[in-house]
Amino acid sequence: MTQRVALGVSYRGDGYLGWQSQPNGRTVQDALEKALSQFADAPLRTICAGRTDTGVHGLNQVVHFDTDAIREPFSWVRGTNRYLPPDIAVQWCAFPGGDFHARNHARGRRYAYLLLESAVRPAIESGACGWVFRPLDGDAMRAAVRYLLGEHDFSSFRSAECQAKSPVKVLRAIDIHRRGAYWRFEFDASAFLHHMVRNIMGCLITVGSGLKPPEWMAEVLAARSRQAAAPTFSPAGLYFLGPYYDAPLGLPERTAAMDWLP
């Protein structure tokens, strides 16, 4: 009997070439599938809720796969983690039913960007946060955000390698908070284009640094051209908080690492 299994996975992305499997095997998907196959004693392939790029971290990446290896949820978690490197760990396991699809059934996705504002670069948190040396104006950045909310063509924030069928997405919220020297930006959307968050971050930092007024964000959006926006910002501080689904599925939307971020 085949069973569909869903897992929540956390990982640090700075040691990997992104999520998606590659021939060299140095990706998060490759490491996870190798561990799952060792634990289940059979080859297993996963489908994820949202692919992340090189250097991007995941706090609640959701995957699903089908298997005839019958295990308890805690066994999938502990057994798989036994074969995973220290910077990747399964957080939870659920059995959502045979028609569940980690990507197609997601109602939305969330990202967070952690940014250090400091005259000197990060050391201990290197690779885990972005960095700016100029002081940032939070009110200006929040004013710029208002032009992006809602359903828009986000072509100005889309990489040339993006494979999405449409650049039109619904950006539901961008929240900006500060704790000491750290800024935290949270993004909630129906889906995201390739590099969309990092390109928006580049524009927000341009506004926050006083190089452009908040109204400039509306001009960038209306241009529908990548050339109109700021350069793509560093992946170091980007965290995929994960997808969210209809409540009856009962899939967790939080992991412990979410309390670790400032």
Rosetta silent file (secondary structure, phi, psi, omega in degrees, C-alpha in Angstrom):
SEQUENCE: MTQRVALGVSYRGDGYLGWQSQPNGRTVQDALEKALSQFADAPLRTICAGRTDTGVHGLNQVVHFDTDAIREPFSWVRGTNRYLPPDIAVQWCAFPGGDFHARNHARGRRYAYLLLESAVRPAIESGACGWVFRPLDGDAMRAAVRYLLGEHDFSSFRSAECQAKSPVKVLRAIDIHRRGAYWRFEFDASAFLHHMVRNIMGCLITVGSGLKPPEWMAEVLAARSRQAAAPTFSPAGLYFLGPYYDAPLGLPERTAAMDWLP
SCORE:     score description
SCORE:     0.000 S_00000001
   1 L     0.000  129.263  179.942    0.000    0.000    0.000 S_00000001
   2 L   -91.278  138.603 -179.973    1.378    3.387   -1.022 S_00000001
   3 E  -124.593  139.421  174.970    1.100    6.317    1.368 S_00000001
   4 E   -90.630  127.553 -176.494    1.599   10.029    0.691 S_00000001
   5 E  -116.337  136.904  173.780    3.860   11.634    3.279 S_00000001
   6 E  -114.855  138.531  178.714    4.362   15.360    3.944 S_00000001
   7 E  -128.402  148.028  168.005    7.397   16.726    5.748 S_00000001
   8 E  -104.690  128.138 -172.408    8.429   20.147    7.054 S_00000001
   9 E  -125.744  134.629  173.400   12.159   20.745    6.534 S_00000001
  10 E  -111.361  147.592  178.885   14.516   23.419    7.867 S_00000001
  11 E  -161.229  152.596  168.310   17.953   24.149    6.418 S_00000001
  12 L   -92.488  126.608 -172.169   20.761   26.649    6.157 S_00000001
  13 H   -90.511   -7.022 -173.323   21.216   27.407    2.511 S_00000001
  14 H   -73.070   -9.911  176.730   24.706   28.914    2.452 S_00000001
  15 H  -101.032    7.949 -173.170   26.321   25.486    2.069 S_00000001
  16 L  -133.634  159.332  178.548   24.176   24.388   -0.870 S_00000001
  17 L   -91.462   49.805  179.498   23.477   25.272   -4.487 S_00000001
  18 L    86.459 -172.523 -179.253   19.831   25.936   -3.784 S_00000001
  19 L   -80.203  -50.707 -164.790   16.968   23.508   -3.310 S_00000001
  20 L   -67.655  136.173 -178.780   16.555   21.847   -6.704 S_00000001
  21 L   -53.890  139.641  177.612   18.444   18.656   -7.489 S_00000001
  22 L  -135.844  160.467 -177.899   21.527   19.019   -9.709 S_00000001
  23 L   -57.475  -31.546 -178.623   23.989   16.542  -11.245 S_00000001
  24 L   -77.617  -12.377  174.447   26.715   17.474   -8.753 S_00000001
  25 L    78.453    2.705 -176.661   24.414   16.565   -5.861 S_00000001
  26 L   -93.998   57.251  176.693   25.236   19.594   -3.707 S_00000001
  27 L  -130.496  164.357  179.951   21.651   20.747   -3.167 S_00000001
  28 H   -65.122  -41.986  179.469   19.182   20.499   -0.297 S_00000001
  29 H   -60.482  -42.241  179.228   16.852   18.255   -2.303 S_00000001
  30 H   -61.678  -44.226 -179.425   19.702   15.860   -3.082 S_00000001
  31 H   -65.251  -41.943 -179.423   20.696   15.619    0.587 S_00000001
  32 H   -66.071  -46.326 -177.998   17.100   15.115    1.724 S_00000001
  33 H   -66.521  -33.843  175.473   16.286   12.471   -0.879 S_00000001
  34 H   -63.612  -44.119 -179.902   19.487   10.577   -0.121 S_00000001
  35 H   -66.879  -43.528  178.381   18.593   10.507    3.590 S_00000001
  36 H   -61.216  -42.647 -178.826   14.981    9.507    2.947 S_00000001
  37 H   -65.954  -36.414  176.745   16.063    6.723    0.607 S_00000001
  38 H   -66.325  -43.322 -178.583   18.527    5.398    3.181 S_00000001
  39 H   -68.436  -41.410 -177.703   15.908    5.408    5.910 S_00000001
  40 H   -84.394  -10.252 -178.724   13.165    3.854    3.758 S_00000001
  41 L    59.287   38.271  178.222   15.618    1.470    2.066 S_00000001
  42 L  -165.035  148.154  179.434   14.179    2.458   -1.329 S_00000001
  43 L   -62.283  134.813  178.454   14.647    5.375   -3.763 S_00000001
  44 L  -132.557  140.439  177.606   12.364    8.325   -2.932 S_00000001
  45 L  -121.227  140.138 -175.781   11.715   11.548   -4.843 S_00000001
  46 L  -113.426  154.613  170.339   10.205   14.684   -3.316 S_00000001
  47 E  -120.703  130.218 -174.263    8.126   17.612   -4.569 S_00000001
  48 E  -104.792  165.968  179.742    8.532   20.870   -2.665 S_00000001
  49 L   -78.019  -29.403 -178.428    6.279   23.851   -2.029 S_00000001
  50 L  -166.635  123.164 -178.474    8.777   26.405   -3.315 S_00000001
  51 L   -74.101  140.208  177.587   12.314   26.144   -4.675 S_00000001
  52 L  -113.391  153.066 -176.374   14.972   28.299   -3.018 S_00000001
  53 L   -86.156  174.631  174.958   18.172   29.656   -4.569 S_00000001
  54 L   -54.597  129.209  177.039   21.798   29.248   -3.587 S_00000001
  55 L    85.814   -7.187 -179.933   22.384   30.737   -0.139 S_00000001
  56 L   -90.296  138.164 -176.419   18.684   31.045    0.768 S_00000001
  57 E   -95.726  157.868  177.143   17.558   29.380    3.985 S_00000001
  58 E  -126.985  131.115  178.807   14.384   27.399    4.678 S_00000001
  59 E  -104.443  -28.577  178.108   12.526   27.292    7.989 S_00000001
  60 E  -150.348   55.194  173.524    9.448   25.298    6.987 S_00000001
  61 E   -65.070  130.386 -179.688    9.913   23.977    3.483 S_00000001
  62 E  -107.142  131.695  177.541    7.093   21.495    2.830 S_00000001
  63 E  -128.454  158.790  170.370    7.631   18.445    0.644 S_00000001
  64 E  -134.842  156.915  176.228    5.582   15.405   -0.226 S_00000001
  65 E  -157.754  160.964  177.644    6.430   11.963   -1.572 S_00000001
  66 E  -108.387  139.603 -178.496    4.796    8.569   -2.032 S_00000001
  67 E  -153.239  152.914  172.044    6.161    5.432   -0.412 S_00000001
  68 L  -100.810    6.408  173.821    5.170    1.922    0.535 S_00000001
  69 L   -82.891  113.552 -176.549    7.423    2.109    3.606 S_00000001
  70 L   -93.707  117.422  179.698    5.006    2.417    6.506 S_00000001
  71 L  -137.119  158.633  172.154    6.403    4.344    9.473 S_00000001
  72 L   -73.913  155.853 -179.782    5.022    6.429   12.325 S_00000001
  73 H   -54.553  -44.862 -177.917    5.369   10.226   11.953 S_00000001
  74 H   -65.253  -27.480  178.733    8.056   10.493   14.645 S_00000001
  75 H   -69.748  -40.368  176.594   10.008    7.715   12.892 S_00000001
  76 H   -61.470  -38.119 -179.164   10.098    9.657    9.605 S_00000001
  77 H   -69.264  -58.602 -174.916   11.423   12.685   11.505 S_00000001
  78 H   -70.192  -38.525 -178.429   14.053   11.010   13.660 S_00000001
  79 H   -66.860  -41.826  178.603   14.995    8.317   11.185 S_00000001
  80 H   -68.460  -41.525 -179.105   15.557   10.729    8.301 S_00000001
  81 H   -61.659  -25.825  177.962   17.463   13.200   10.477 S_00000001
  82 L   -59.587  -31.420 -175.825   19.878   10.417   11.370 S_00000001
  83 L  -102.097    1.187 -178.467   21.152   10.493    7.775 S_00000001
  84 L   -94.775  152.108  174.102   21.045   14.269    7.225 S_00000001
  85 L   -68.748  165.259 -174.306   23.924   16.741    7.709 S_00000001
  86 L   -62.081  -23.758 -176.008   23.714   19.102   10.712 S_00000001
  87 L   -94.005   11.163  172.612   22.430   22.056    8.661 S_00000001
  88 E  -134.318  134.062  178.668   19.306   20.214    7.398 S_00000001
  89 E  -151.100  133.069  171.286   16.624   18.727    9.660 S_00000001
  90 E   -71.384  132.995 -176.039   13.099   17.399    9.231 S_00000001
  91 E  -100.571  -33.583 -178.240   10.839   19.225   11.701 S_00000001
  92 E  -158.147  163.194  178.283    7.536   17.369   11.386 S_00000001
  93 E  -137.015  142.662  177.309    5.714   14.658    9.464 S_00000001
  94 E  -146.477  160.494  176.940    2.043   14.320    8.490 S_00000001
  95 L  -117.667   88.131 -171.223   -0.153   12.115    6.313 S_00000001
  96 L   -84.076    0.218 -179.301   -2.405   14.601    4.474 S_00000001
  97 L   107.744  155.796 -172.641   -4.008   12.154    2.016 S_00000001
  98 L   -68.685  -17.905  179.962   -3.174   10.825   -1.426 S_00000001
  99 L   -96.066    1.018 -179.227   -4.343   13.884   -3.360 S_00000001
 100 L   -68.574  138.925  177.233   -2.241   16.379   -1.383 S_00000001
 101 L  -132.748  119.189 -173.845    0.311   18.343   -3.403 S_00000001
 102 L   -56.922  -37.465 -178.167    2.892   20.457   -1.560 S_00000001
 103 L   -88.579  -50.711 -171.629    3.089   23.077   -4.325 S_00000001
 104 L   -71.130  -25.936 -178.079   -0.329   23.101   -5.960 S_00000001
 105 L   -92.224   -1.846  178.638   -2.371   23.104   -2.753 S_00000001
 106 L   -69.130  130.121  177.297   -0.507   26.001   -1.123 S_00000001
 107 L   -82.724  -19.138  179.432   -2.763   29.015   -0.573 S_00000001
 108 E  -177.503  175.110 -179.140    0.236   31.287   -0.202 S_00000001
 109 E  -139.211  152.641 -179.131    3.886   31.504    0.764 S_00000001
 110 E  -129.042  140.509  173.265    5.872   33.590    3.223 S_00000001
 111 E  -126.860  154.896  169.716    9.444   34.828    3.249 S_00000001
 112 E  -128.002  145.658  173.822   11.439   36.822    5.781 S_00000001
 113 E  -122.507  125.086  179.777   14.551   38.886    5.163 S_00000001
 114 E  -103.138  124.373 -172.371   16.914   39.575    8.068 S_00000001
 115 E  -129.624  128.458  175.803   19.094   42.664    7.601 S_00000001
 116 E   -93.984  126.458  172.240   21.885   44.055    9.772 S_00000001
 117 E  -103.662  109.515 -174.277   22.337   47.850    9.823 S_00000001
 118 L  -158.944  151.382  177.415   25.880   48.458   11.028 S_00000001
 119 L   -69.368  -21.929 -179.578   29.025   50.386   10.157 S_00000001
 120 L  -121.989  153.528 -175.555   30.914   47.071   10.066 S_00000001
 121 L   -69.389  160.534  177.812   30.058   43.802    8.372 S_00000001
 122 L   -71.280  155.957  177.229   28.620   40.798   10.241 S_00000001
 123 L  -125.804  -70.321  179.850   30.897   38.097   11.603 S_00000001
 124 L   -59.052  -39.800 -177.642   29.089   35.575   13.823 S_00000001
 125 L   -94.751   16.511  178.145   25.920   35.962   11.729 S_00000001
 126 L   -58.746  131.714 -177.450   27.785   35.970    8.415 S_00000001
 127 L    87.098  -11.953 -178.414   25.735   34.114    5.811 S_00000001
 128 L  -110.925   -1.761  177.143   22.621   34.363    7.980 S_00000001
 129 L  -153.394  155.513  171.506   21.742   38.016    7.384 S_00000001
 130 E   -80.548  175.362 -175.725   22.080   40.757    4.817 S_00000001
 131 E  -147.038  135.250  169.476   24.068   43.900    5.609 S_00000001
 132 E  -132.076  143.546  179.085   23.820   47.656    5.017 S_00000001
 133 L  -101.318  -13.345  177.093   26.192   50.284    6.387 S_00000001
 134 L   -87.225  145.524  173.562   23.944   53.290    5.726 S_00000001
 135 L   -62.704  143.057 -178.114   21.208   54.219    8.243 S_00000001
 136 L  -111.013  144.496  177.877   17.739   53.220    7.022 S_00000001
 137 L   -99.390  105.165 -178.317   14.480   55.187    7.257 S_00000001
 138 H   -63.137  -39.922 -179.489   11.756   52.756    8.289 S_00000001
 139 H   -63.765  -38.658  178.882    8.904   55.155    7.574 S_00000001
 140 H   -65.924  -40.707  179.831   10.129   55.722    4.016 S_00000001
 141 H   -67.547  -39.888  178.417   10.360   51.987    3.383 S_00000001
 142 H   -65.990  -34.471  176.561    6.868   51.374    4.786 S_00000001
 143 H   -66.800  -38.193  179.915    5.522   54.141    2.536 S_00000001
 144 H   -67.807  -33.658 -178.783    7.160   52.495   -0.486 S_00000001
 145 H   -59.149  -35.246 -174.090    5.635   49.117    0.395 S_00000001
 146 L   -60.211  -26.403  179.875    2.096   50.431   -0.087 S_00000001
 147 L   -74.675  -15.739 -175.633    2.629   50.704   -3.847 S_00000001
 148 L   -97.061  -17.819 -173.861    3.365   46.986   -4.092 S_00000001
 149 L   -71.035  143.448  179.831    0.423   45.527   -2.199 S_00000001
 150 E   104.642 -167.055 -179.123   -2.341   43.791   -4.135 S_00000001
 151 E   -89.884  123.090 -177.804   -2.394   42.094   -7.525 S_00000001
 152 E  -145.901  164.299  166.614    0.220   43.439   -9.937 S_00000001
 153 E   -85.109  112.019 -174.693    2.498   42.552  -12.800 S_00000001
 154 L   -99.173   32.941 -178.689    5.830   42.173  -10.981 S_00000001
 155 H   -57.704  -31.164 -179.729    8.010   41.958  -14.101 S_00000001
 156 H   -66.423  -17.798 -177.432   10.310   44.682  -12.715 S_00000001
 157 H  -114.423   21.230 -174.636   11.206   42.336   -9.861 S_00000001
 158 L  -111.139  132.466  178.878   11.558   39.164  -11.951 S_00000001
 159 L   -74.360  159.792  179.663   14.879   37.583  -12.917 S_00000001
 160 L   -66.342  -23.097 -178.719   15.650   36.722  -16.515 S_00000001
 161 L   -88.621    0.502 -176.047   15.797   33.029  -15.534 S_00000001
 162 L   -62.483  133.016 -178.039   12.275   33.014  -14.050 S_00000001
 163 L  -106.029    7.072  179.702   10.151   30.144  -15.386 S_00000001
 164 L   -62.803  142.594 -178.235    6.787   31.290  -13.988 S_00000001
 165 L   -69.409  -29.383 -178.705    4.003   31.289  -16.578 S_00000001
 166 L  -138.476  141.652  175.884    2.760   34.728  -15.494 S_00000001
 167 L   -83.190   -1.063 -178.083    4.408   37.717  -13.751 S_00000001
 168 E   -84.991  120.777  178.908    1.084   38.608  -12.105 S_00000001
 169 E  -135.706  163.120  176.875    1.032   37.773   -8.403 S_00000001
 170 E  -107.333  111.013  177.341   -0.931   38.897   -5.342 S_00000001
 171 E   -93.777  108.893 -170.864    1.315   40.460   -2.707 S_00000001
 172 E   -84.218  -34.053 -177.634   -0.771   40.354    0.459 S_00000001
 173 E  -162.658  146.548  165.917    1.532   41.956    3.012 S_00000001
 174 E  -133.796  114.840  179.179    5.015   43.292    3.679 S_00000001
 175 E  -107.726  136.385 -177.799    5.730   43.952    7.361 S_00000001
 176 E  -123.580  122.589  179.887    8.851   45.812    8.467 S_00000001
 177 E  -132.159  156.389  176.565   10.119   45.676   12.061 S_00000001
 178 E  -127.532  137.426  173.780   13.334   46.636   13.806 S_00000001
 179 E  -133.578  103.986 -176.056   15.004   45.030   16.822 S_00000001
 180 L    63.290 -125.502 -178.706   18.230   46.720   17.792 S_00000001
 181 L   -85.327   -1.818 -173.185   20.574   46.709   14.815 S_00000001
 182 E  -107.775  134.508  171.880   18.445   44.184   12.906 S_00000001
 183 E  -103.173  141.401  175.704   15.619   44.808   10.481 S_00000001
 184 E  -125.649  122.111  178.471   13.133   42.057    9.683 S_00000001
 185 E  -109.667  127.291  178.301   11.031   42.207    6.521 S_00000001
 186 E  -117.645  132.643 -175.576    8.199   39.680    6.128 S_00000001
 187 E  -118.894  134.869  177.848    6.531   38.981    2.771 S_00000001
 188 E  -131.751  122.655 -177.551    3.231   37.167    2.173 S_00000001
 189 E  -148.543  164.189  175.286    2.040   36.447   -1.372 S_00000001
 190 L   -61.237  -39.770  175.946    0.078   33.990   -3.451 S_00000001
 191 L  -167.116  167.905 -177.690    3.403   32.980   -5.008 S_00000001
 192 L  -125.954  144.716  173.249    6.748   34.584   -5.776 S_00000001
 193 L   -80.191  164.633  178.436    8.735   35.050   -8.964 S_00000001
 194 L   -62.224  124.298 -179.313   12.394   34.080   -9.194 S_00000001
 195 L    69.763   10.307 -174.767   14.450   36.633   -7.203 S_00000001
 196 H   -60.007  -47.436 -178.714   11.284   38.662   -6.505 S_00000001
 197 H   -65.982  -43.712 -179.130   11.933   39.188   -2.786 S_00000001
 198 H   -65.465  -33.185  177.710   15.615   39.969   -3.268 S_00000001
 199 H   -73.708  -37.475  174.070   14.796   42.485   -6.015 S_00000001
 200 H   -64.469  -40.660  178.849   12.157   44.159   -3.847 S_00000001
 201 H   -59.981  -42.056  178.194   14.694   44.277   -1.012 S_00000001
 202 H   -58.124  -39.573  179.442   17.170   46.067   -3.262 S_00000001
 203 H   -72.339  -40.679  179.411   14.541   48.721   -3.997 S_00000001
 204 H   -63.144  -39.526  179.358   13.443   49.064   -0.372 S_00000001
 205 H   -69.636  -34.281  174.854   17.027   49.601    0.753 S_00000001
 206 H   -60.695  -43.609  177.638   17.495   52.191   -1.997 S_00000001
 207 H   -69.269  -46.353 -178.188   14.475   54.072   -0.606 S_00000001
 208 H   -62.317  -28.082  178.983   15.458   53.510    3.027 S_00000001
 209 L   -81.711   -5.797  179.528   18.935   54.889    2.356 S_00000001
 210 L    85.830    8.640 -179.311   17.443   58.105    0.974 S_00000001
 211 L   -78.613  -24.553  177.055   18.689   57.525   -2.576 S_00000001
 212 L  -140.706  150.946  176.416   15.128   57.462   -3.949 S_00000001
 213 L   -78.180  162.293  178.707   11.759   58.706   -2.590 S_00000001
 214 L   -55.431  -34.680 -178.371    9.005   56.201   -1.701 S_00000001
 215 L   -63.037  -20.792  178.477    7.072   57.180   -4.849 S_00000001
 216 H   -59.861  -30.467 -179.775    9.893   55.745   -6.938 S_00000001
 217 H   -61.000  -37.596  177.393    8.616   52.258   -6.073 S_00000001
 218 H   -64.729  -37.541  178.430    5.420   52.963   -8.041 S_00000001
 219 H   -65.841  -41.978  178.635    7.513   53.989  -11.050 S_00000001
 220 H   -61.510  -47.368 -179.085    9.545   50.784  -10.859 S_00000001
 221 H   -60.161  -45.984 -176.762    6.402   48.649  -10.656 S_00000001
 222 H   -67.498  -26.265 -177.505    4.725   50.451  -13.573 S_00000001
 223 H   -67.070  -28.381 -177.614    7.814   50.104  -15.791 S_00000001
 224 L    51.115   39.667 -178.460    7.464   46.295  -15.907 S_00000001
 225 L  -141.143  130.227  179.916   11.159   46.171  -16.679 S_00000001
 226 H   -61.110  -29.159 -178.007   13.957   44.682  -14.609 S_00000001
 227 H   -66.774  -19.119 -178.010   16.211   47.548  -15.720 S_00000001
 228 H   -79.630  -18.228 -173.028   14.029   50.014  -13.793 S_00000001
 229 L   -96.451  173.705  177.078   14.696   48.411  -10.398 S_00000001
 230 L   -75.065  165.186  176.987   17.681   48.284   -8.064 S_00000001
 231 L   -60.190  153.477  177.700   20.270   45.476   -8.222 S_00000001
 232 L   -62.816  130.866 -177.727   19.331   42.098   -6.749 S_00000001
 233 L   -83.667  165.798 -176.200   20.161   42.031   -3.040 S_00000001
 234 L   -58.296  144.068  175.902   22.201   39.346   -1.262 S_00000001
 235 L   -78.495  -10.073 -168.859   20.584   35.940   -0.585 S_00000001
 236 L   -56.386  -38.089 -175.152   22.285   35.689    2.818 S_00000001
 237 L   -97.009    9.421 -174.274   19.388   37.077    4.867 S_00000001
 238 E   -93.048  129.077 -179.015   16.519   35.449    2.970 S_00000001
 239 E  -125.667  126.025  172.161   14.443   32.789    4.739 S_00000001
 240 E   -81.470  107.256 -179.612   11.619   30.776    3.212 S_00000001
 241 E   -74.253  -18.041  174.546    9.134   30.681    6.084 S_00000001
 242 E   113.080  174.318  178.046    7.111   28.163    4.131 S_00000001
 243 E   -88.590  171.157  168.386    3.709   27.752    2.526 S_00000001
 244 E  -135.211  151.003 -170.444    0.305   27.712    4.173 S_00000001
 245 L  -128.115  174.175  174.547   -2.663   25.520    3.354 S_00000001
 246 L   -58.411  139.622 -174.823   -6.350   25.145    4.100 S_00000001
 247 H   -55.284  -38.826 -177.991   -6.850   24.620    7.836 S_00000001
 248 H   -57.448  -22.706  177.870   -8.490   21.147    7.556 S_00000001
 249 H   -68.793  -26.400  176.022   -5.160   19.709    6.384 S_00000001
 250 L    67.174   27.476 -178.525   -3.709   20.525    9.795 S_00000001
 251 L   -86.132  134.621 -178.177   -0.160   21.097    8.522 S_00000001
 252 L   -61.132  140.120  177.463    2.140   23.116   10.824 S_00000001
 253 L  -107.064   -1.647 -179.052    2.963   26.662    9.710 S_00000001
 254 L  -132.497  151.071  169.933    5.718   27.276   12.260 S_00000001
 255 L  -129.108  167.242 -175.967    8.969   25.639   13.334 S_00000001
 256 H   -60.922  -31.957 -177.283   11.182   26.379   16.327 S_00000001
 257 H   -63.947  -21.050  178.633   13.718   28.263   14.185 S_00000001
 258 H   -65.252  -24.986  176.802   11.145   31.003   13.570 S_00000001
 259 H   -83.292  -11.589  178.648   11.612   32.065   17.196 S_00000001
 260 L   -80.386  -30.838  179.867   15.369   32.238   16.641 S_00000001
 261 L   -66.952  140.073  175.253   15.167   35.076   14.117 S_00000001
 262 L   -60.899    0.000    0.000   15.262   38.587   15.635 S_00000001
